Short mmCIF file of C-alpha atoms in Angstrom, two decimals:
data_model
loop_
_atom_site.label_atom_id
_atom_site.label_comp_id
_atom_site.label_asym_id
_atom_site.label_seq_id
_atom_site.Cartn_x
_atom_site.Cartn_y
_atom_site.Cartn_z
CA MET A 1 115.43 102.66 74.23
CA TRP A 2 113.28 100.14 72.44
CA ARG A 3 116.00 99.17 69.95
CA SER A 4 117.70 96.85 72.40
CA GLY A 5 114.96 94.36 71.64
CA ALA A 6 114.15 93.28 75.18
CA TRP A 7 110.47 93.89 74.61
CA HIS A 8 110.63 91.61 71.56
CA TRP A 9 111.62 88.81 73.92
CA LEU A 10 108.56 89.52 76.03
CA VAL A 11 106.35 89.32 72.96
CA ALA A 12 108.08 86.08 71.94
CA VAL A 13 107.38 84.59 75.35
CA ALA A 14 103.74 85.60 75.02
CA VAL A 15 103.52 83.96 71.60
CA LEU A 16 105.04 80.73 72.89
CA PHE A 17 102.56 80.53 75.72
CA THR A 18 99.75 81.40 73.36
CA LEU A 19 100.72 78.32 71.38
CA SER A 20 100.51 76.31 74.58
CA LEU A 21 96.82 77.12 74.70
CA LEU A 22 96.36 74.61 71.90
CA LEU A 23 97.83 71.78 73.98
CA GLY A 24 95.02 71.32 76.50
CA ASP A 25 93.89 72.54 79.90
CA PHE A 26 96.94 71.32 81.81
CA TYR A 27 99.47 73.15 79.65
CA ARG A 28 97.25 76.21 79.51
CA HIS A 29 97.18 76.34 83.30
CA LEU A 30 100.92 75.69 83.48
CA GLY A 31 101.64 78.40 80.93
CA MET A 32 99.58 80.98 82.77
CA THR A 33 101.21 80.02 86.08
CA VAL A 34 104.65 80.50 84.55
CA LEU A 35 103.73 83.93 83.23
CA ILE A 36 102.28 85.02 86.57
CA MET A 37 105.34 83.78 88.45
CA ALA A 38 107.54 85.56 85.89
CA LEU A 39 105.80 88.84 86.68
CA PHE A 40 106.20 88.14 90.40
CA ALA A 41 109.92 87.47 89.89
CA LEU A 42 110.35 90.62 87.79
CA SER A 43 108.74 92.70 90.54
CA TYR A 44 111.07 91.17 93.12
CA ASN A 45 114.13 91.69 90.97
CA LEU A 46 113.31 95.38 90.78
CA LEU A 47 114.33 95.38 94.44
CA LEU A 48 117.09 92.77 94.38
CA GLY A 49 118.82 93.20 91.03
CA GLU A 50 118.21 96.87 90.31
CA THR A 51 118.33 98.37 93.80
CA GLY A 52 120.27 95.81 95.84
CA LEU A 53 117.51 95.39 98.44
CA VAL A 54 117.04 91.86 99.78
CA SER A 55 113.43 91.65 100.94
CA PHE A 56 112.11 88.59 102.77
CA GLY A 57 108.55 89.85 102.88
CA HIS A 58 107.75 90.37 99.20
CA ALA A 59 105.32 87.44 99.13
CA ALA A 60 103.05 89.37 101.49
CA PHE A 61 102.23 91.79 98.67
CA PHE A 62 101.61 88.87 96.31
CA GLY A 63 99.08 87.52 98.79
CA VAL A 64 97.56 90.92 99.56
CA GLY A 65 96.76 91.39 95.88
CA GLY A 66 94.77 88.16 95.80
CA TYR A 67 93.13 88.66 99.19
CA THR A 68 92.07 92.21 98.37
CA TYR A 69 90.20 90.95 95.34
CA ALA A 70 88.73 88.03 97.30
CA LEU A 71 87.56 90.15 100.24
CA LEU A 72 86.05 92.83 98.04
CA ALA A 73 84.19 90.17 96.07
CA THR A 74 82.92 88.15 99.04
CA LYS A 75 82.55 90.72 101.83
CA VAL A 76 81.76 93.96 100.01
CA GLY A 77 80.18 92.66 96.84
CA THR A 78 81.70 95.22 94.49
CA PRO A 79 81.82 94.34 90.77
CA ALA A 80 84.68 92.09 89.69
CA LEU A 81 86.14 94.66 87.29
CA VAL A 82 86.26 97.23 90.10
CA ASN A 83 88.01 94.70 92.32
CA ILE A 84 90.60 94.04 89.61
CA VAL A 85 91.45 97.74 89.58
CA LEU A 86 91.39 98.23 93.36
CA ALA A 87 93.50 95.18 94.29
CA PRO A 88 96.88 96.41 92.99
CA ILE A 89 96.16 99.94 94.23
CA ALA A 90 95.48 98.66 97.75
CA THR A 91 98.60 96.50 97.58
CA ALA A 92 100.75 99.45 96.54
CA LEU A 93 99.38 101.50 99.45
CA ILE A 94 100.24 98.73 101.91
CA ALA A 95 103.71 98.46 100.35
CA LEU A 96 104.07 102.23 100.78
CA LEU A 97 103.20 101.92 104.47
CA VAL A 98 105.56 98.99 105.05
CA GLY A 99 108.31 100.59 103.00
CA TYR A 100 108.08 103.82 104.99
CA PHE A 101 109.56 101.98 107.96
CA CYS A 102 111.79 99.49 106.13
CA VAL A 103 113.74 101.83 103.82
CA ARG A 104 115.15 103.64 106.85
CA LEU A 105 117.30 100.58 107.51
CA HIS A 106 120.05 98.96 105.48
CA GLY A 107 121.52 95.53 104.92
CA ILE A 108 120.42 92.69 107.15
CA LEU A 109 118.28 95.01 109.29
CA PHE A 110 116.21 95.93 106.24
CA SER A 111 115.82 92.27 105.32
CA MET A 112 114.76 91.27 108.83
CA LEU A 113 112.22 94.09 109.10
CA THR A 114 110.63 93.10 105.78
CA LEU A 115 110.46 89.53 107.06
CA ALA A 116 108.79 90.73 110.26
CA PHE A 117 106.18 92.78 108.40
CA GLY A 118 105.55 89.91 106.00
CA GLN A 119 105.00 87.45 108.82
CA VAL A 120 102.68 89.88 110.62
CA ILE A 121 100.50 90.11 107.50
CA TYR A 122 100.62 86.33 107.11
CA THR A 123 99.71 85.71 110.76
CA VAL A 124 96.76 88.10 110.69
CA THR A 125 95.48 86.43 107.53
CA PHE A 126 96.04 82.96 108.95
CA GLN A 127 94.26 83.55 112.27
CA TRP A 128 91.42 85.95 111.41
CA TYR A 129 88.88 83.24 110.58
CA SER A 130 85.82 85.49 110.66
CA PHE A 131 87.21 87.79 107.99
CA THR A 132 89.86 85.99 105.92
CA GLY A 133 88.75 82.40 106.47
CA GLY A 134 91.97 81.56 108.30
CA ASP A 135 93.86 78.57 106.98
CA ASN A 136 90.76 77.56 105.00
CA GLY A 137 91.30 80.52 102.72
CA ILE A 138 88.58 81.88 100.44
CA VAL A 139 87.42 79.64 97.62
CA GLY A 140 84.98 79.98 94.75
CA LEU A 141 85.98 83.50 93.79
CA PRO A 142 83.78 85.15 91.15
CA ALA A 143 85.31 86.46 87.95
CA PRO A 144 84.09 88.86 85.26
CA PRO A 145 81.91 86.92 82.79
CA LEU A 146 84.27 87.79 79.95
CA LEU A 147 87.17 86.11 81.77
CA ILE A 148 85.36 82.93 82.78
CA PRO A 149 86.28 80.93 79.63
CA PRO A 150 89.85 79.62 80.15
CA GLY A 151 90.97 80.78 76.73
CA ASN A 152 89.79 84.32 77.38
CA TYR A 153 91.50 84.43 80.74
CA ALA A 154 94.72 83.12 79.20
CA VAL A 155 94.72 85.99 76.70
CA PHE A 156 94.04 88.41 79.57
CA VAL A 157 96.98 87.04 81.58
CA ILE A 158 99.30 87.28 78.58
CA PHE A 159 98.24 90.86 77.90
CA VAL A 160 98.64 91.98 81.52
CA VAL A 161 101.98 90.22 82.08
CA VAL A 162 103.53 91.48 78.85
CA THR A 163 102.27 95.01 79.50
CA CYS A 164 103.67 94.96 83.03
CA GLY A 165 106.92 93.45 81.78
CA ILE A 166 107.38 96.22 79.23
CA ALA A 167 106.62 98.82 81.91
CA LEU A 168 109.21 97.29 84.24
CA TRP A 169 111.77 97.10 81.43
CA ARG A 170 111.29 100.76 80.56
CA LEU A 171 111.51 101.66 84.23
CA ALA A 172 114.77 99.75 84.61
CA HIS A 173 116.26 101.47 81.54
CA SER A 174 115.13 104.97 82.50
CA PRO A 175 117.09 107.62 84.44
CA PHE A 176 115.18 106.39 87.49
CA GLY A 177 116.58 102.89 86.95
CA GLN A 178 120.07 104.29 86.51
CA ALA A 179 119.74 106.08 89.84
CA LEU A 180 118.67 102.80 91.44
CA ARG A 181 121.80 101.06 90.14
CA ILE A 182 124.00 103.88 91.44
CA MET A 183 122.39 103.41 94.85
CA ARG A 184 122.97 99.67 94.58
CA GLU A 185 126.67 100.06 93.88
CA ASN A 186 127.44 102.76 96.45
CA ARG A 187 124.75 104.27 98.65
CA GLU A 188 127.05 106.85 100.26
CA ARG A 189 128.28 108.11 96.90
CA ALA A 190 124.71 108.32 95.63
CA GLU A 191 123.78 110.51 98.59
CA PHE A 192 126.90 112.61 98.04
CA ILE A 193 125.97 113.44 94.43
CA GLY A 194 122.47 114.45 95.46
CA ILE A 195 120.35 111.33 94.83
CA PRO A 196 117.51 111.16 97.39
CA VAL A 197 118.26 107.58 98.40
CA ARG A 198 115.53 107.07 100.99
CA ARG A 199 112.82 108.58 98.80
CA LEU A 200 113.79 106.55 95.74
CA ARG A 201 113.97 103.38 97.80
CA LEU A 202 110.47 104.03 99.10
CA ILE A 203 109.20 104.65 95.56
CA VAL A 204 110.75 101.48 94.15
CA PHE A 205 109.54 99.46 97.15
CA THR A 206 106.00 100.69 96.49
CA ILE A 207 106.20 100.00 92.76
CA ALA A 208 107.57 96.49 93.31
CA GLY A 209 104.81 95.79 95.82
CA GLY A 210 102.17 97.01 93.40
CA PHE A 211 103.38 94.74 90.60
CA ALA A 212 103.57 91.82 93.03
CA GLY A 213 99.95 92.57 93.89
CA ILE A 214 99.02 92.35 90.21
CA ALA A 215 100.70 88.94 90.04
CA GLY A 216 98.83 87.82 93.16
CA LEU A 217 95.55 89.05 91.71
CA LEU A 218 96.12 87.09 88.49
CA PHE A 219 97.04 83.99 90.49
CA ALA A 220 93.88 84.25 92.60
CA LEU A 221 91.70 84.62 89.51
CA LEU A 222 93.46 81.70 87.85
CA ASN A 223 92.73 79.31 90.72
CA ARG A 224 89.55 81.06 91.96
CA GLN A 225 90.86 80.80 95.52
CA VAL A 226 93.35 82.33 97.93
CA PHE A 227 95.18 80.86 100.92
CA PRO A 228 97.53 82.29 103.57
CA ASP A 229 100.37 80.18 102.16
CA ASP A 230 100.44 82.56 99.19
CA MET A 231 102.05 85.19 101.44
CA TYR A 232 104.24 82.95 103.61
CA TRP A 233 107.95 83.76 103.72
CA ALA A 234 108.77 80.54 101.84
CA GLN A 235 107.03 82.04 98.82
CA THR A 236 109.53 84.90 98.95
CA ALA A 237 112.35 82.37 99.14
CA GLN A 238 110.99 80.70 96.02
CA VAL A 239 110.89 83.93 94.03
CA LEU A 240 114.39 84.72 95.30
CA VAL A 241 115.52 81.38 93.87
CA MET A 242 113.89 82.26 90.55
CA SER A 243 115.82 85.51 90.34
CA LEU A 244 119.15 83.99 91.36
CA LEU A 245 118.69 81.03 89.04
CA GLY A 246 118.11 83.19 85.99
CA GLY A 247 120.45 86.03 86.91
CA ILE A 248 119.61 89.10 88.96
CA PHE A 249 121.59 91.51 86.77
CA THR A 250 119.67 90.67 83.59
CA PHE A 251 116.10 91.61 82.82
CA LEU A 252 115.13 88.21 81.42
CA GLY A 253 116.92 86.26 84.14
CA PRO A 254 113.94 86.18 86.54
CA VAL A 255 111.66 85.18 83.65
CA VAL A 256 113.88 82.20 82.82
CA GLY A 257 114.18 81.33 86.50
CA ALA A 258 110.40 81.44 86.92
CA PHE A 259 109.98 79.14 83.95
CA ILE A 260 112.50 76.59 85.25
CA VAL A 261 111.26 76.57 88.85
CA THR A 262 107.56 76.42 87.97
CA VAL A 263 107.92 73.72 85.33
CA LEU A 264 110.15 71.64 87.59
CA GLN A 265 107.67 72.05 90.42
CA TYR A 266 104.82 70.81 88.25
CA TRP A 267 106.82 68.02 86.65
CA ILE A 268 108.82 66.68 89.61
CA ALA A 269 105.94 66.98 92.08
CA THR A 270 103.97 64.46 90.03
CA TYR A 271 106.65 61.82 90.68
CA THR A 272 107.95 62.58 94.17
CA ILE A 273 107.19 64.69 97.22
CA TYR A 274 110.88 65.57 97.47
CA TRP A 275 110.80 68.03 94.60
CA LEU A 276 112.27 70.77 96.82
CA LEU A 277 115.34 68.61 97.43
CA ILE A 278 115.77 68.09 93.69
CA LEU A 279 115.24 71.78 93.02
CA GLY A 280 117.82 72.65 95.66
CA THR A 281 120.33 70.32 94.01
CA ILE A 282 119.69 71.93 90.63
CA LEU A 283 120.14 75.38 92.16
CA LEU A 284 123.42 74.29 93.76
CA LEU A 285 124.71 73.05 90.40
CA CYS A 286 123.65 76.27 88.71
CA VAL A 287 125.46 78.34 91.33
CA LEU A 288 128.61 76.30 90.77
CA PHE A 289 128.54 76.37 86.96
CA PHE A 290 126.56 79.58 86.35
CA PRO A 291 127.64 81.98 89.13
CA GLN A 292 125.92 84.93 87.43
CA GLY A 293 122.72 83.01 86.81
CA ILE A 294 121.85 81.11 83.67
CA VAL A 295 121.09 84.14 81.52
CA GLY A 296 123.88 86.26 82.98
CA SER A 297 126.52 83.55 82.53
CA LEU A 298 125.40 82.75 78.99
CA GLN A 299 125.51 86.42 78.06
CA GLU A 300 129.00 86.72 79.51
CA ARG A 301 130.26 83.68 77.62
CA LEU A 302 128.63 84.84 74.41
CA LYS A 303 130.21 88.26 74.81
CA HIS A 304 133.68 86.73 75.17
CA ARG A 305 133.12 84.42 72.22
CA LEU A 306 131.91 87.19 69.91
CA ALA A 307 134.58 89.66 70.99
CA PRO A 308 137.20 90.31 68.25
CA PRO A 309 140.62 88.78 68.92
CA PRO A 310 143.18 91.27 70.23
CA SER A 311 145.46 92.64 67.55
CA PRO A 312 149.19 92.04 68.05
CA SER A 313 151.02 94.99 69.51
CA PRO A 314 153.66 96.52 67.20
CA LEU A 315 155.86 97.28 70.17
CA LYS A 316 155.71 93.66 71.28
CA GLY A 317 156.69 92.48 67.83
CA GLU A 318 159.60 94.91 67.59
CA GLY A 319 160.82 93.92 71.01
CA THR A 320 160.81 90.25 70.04
CA GLY A 321 162.66 90.92 66.83
CA GLY A 322 165.23 93.09 68.60
CA GLY A 323 165.75 90.43 71.21
CA GLY A 324 166.48 87.88 68.49
CA LEU A 325 169.14 90.08 66.95
CA VAL A 326 170.87 90.63 70.27
CA VAL A 327 170.98 86.91 71.03
CA GLY A 328 172.27 86.17 67.58
#
């Protein structure tokens, strides 16, 4: 399983971003943001690319991960390390509850119900001022003393993201992942051969929500603050763009998409407020010229280029020669 080398790419990405730590605070922050968004995109693609589920509420779990840590730290006062452990667990439990209702539906109905649940979570967070701070969010989050130095936290982010990435890769290449792809291609046939479709969809929905919660937790610790916008539906649209841009049927596609979208957001936003328009134009061009995503299209072209040329058929050659004799 490990011989395919996908995990080597994850380690290579971690090394590259480790090198970015030497380039100053801005690039360190940018590098960590890219890695966190890559984990968020990988968690979403577990639903979209592997299972064929289009969720419009995935950002809610990203926000819940950050808010769980923030509320435990500010309202309960539990130690930061305990909060780091509890945040993804709480997020996975909420994803389990939401998924229990959503996986009963299919197609556009599933997508709309995830959007509804996501907006309910966002609205409660946005309007409950006495508990969540409303649109003011929660700022000044405490962190474990060991993770306060930026360099230490960068190493922590790299370790967590790479570990989660390897876990997701192994999951996608396991018999469980194969069952997900069978469900994606033909749900009725999967049920016919005995695959428990609803149960597996609930499991993968919970797992994806849990990993999104880890990404949200890392993002909250990076910025030491959380806001309701972190779980707004537009955040789901952004991670959907990341997956489509890189290629939903490749493991590294969402990682590449997260890198492109995040870097463009940082770079273009410093020059113009219309960075979303520019990003949309880039996405349109990529859809036209890379219909399978950047990574997927490049892999397809590389496969055709490296494929051995077809050998001439003996029958075709004999037929040509025979035809020449008849004409002569």
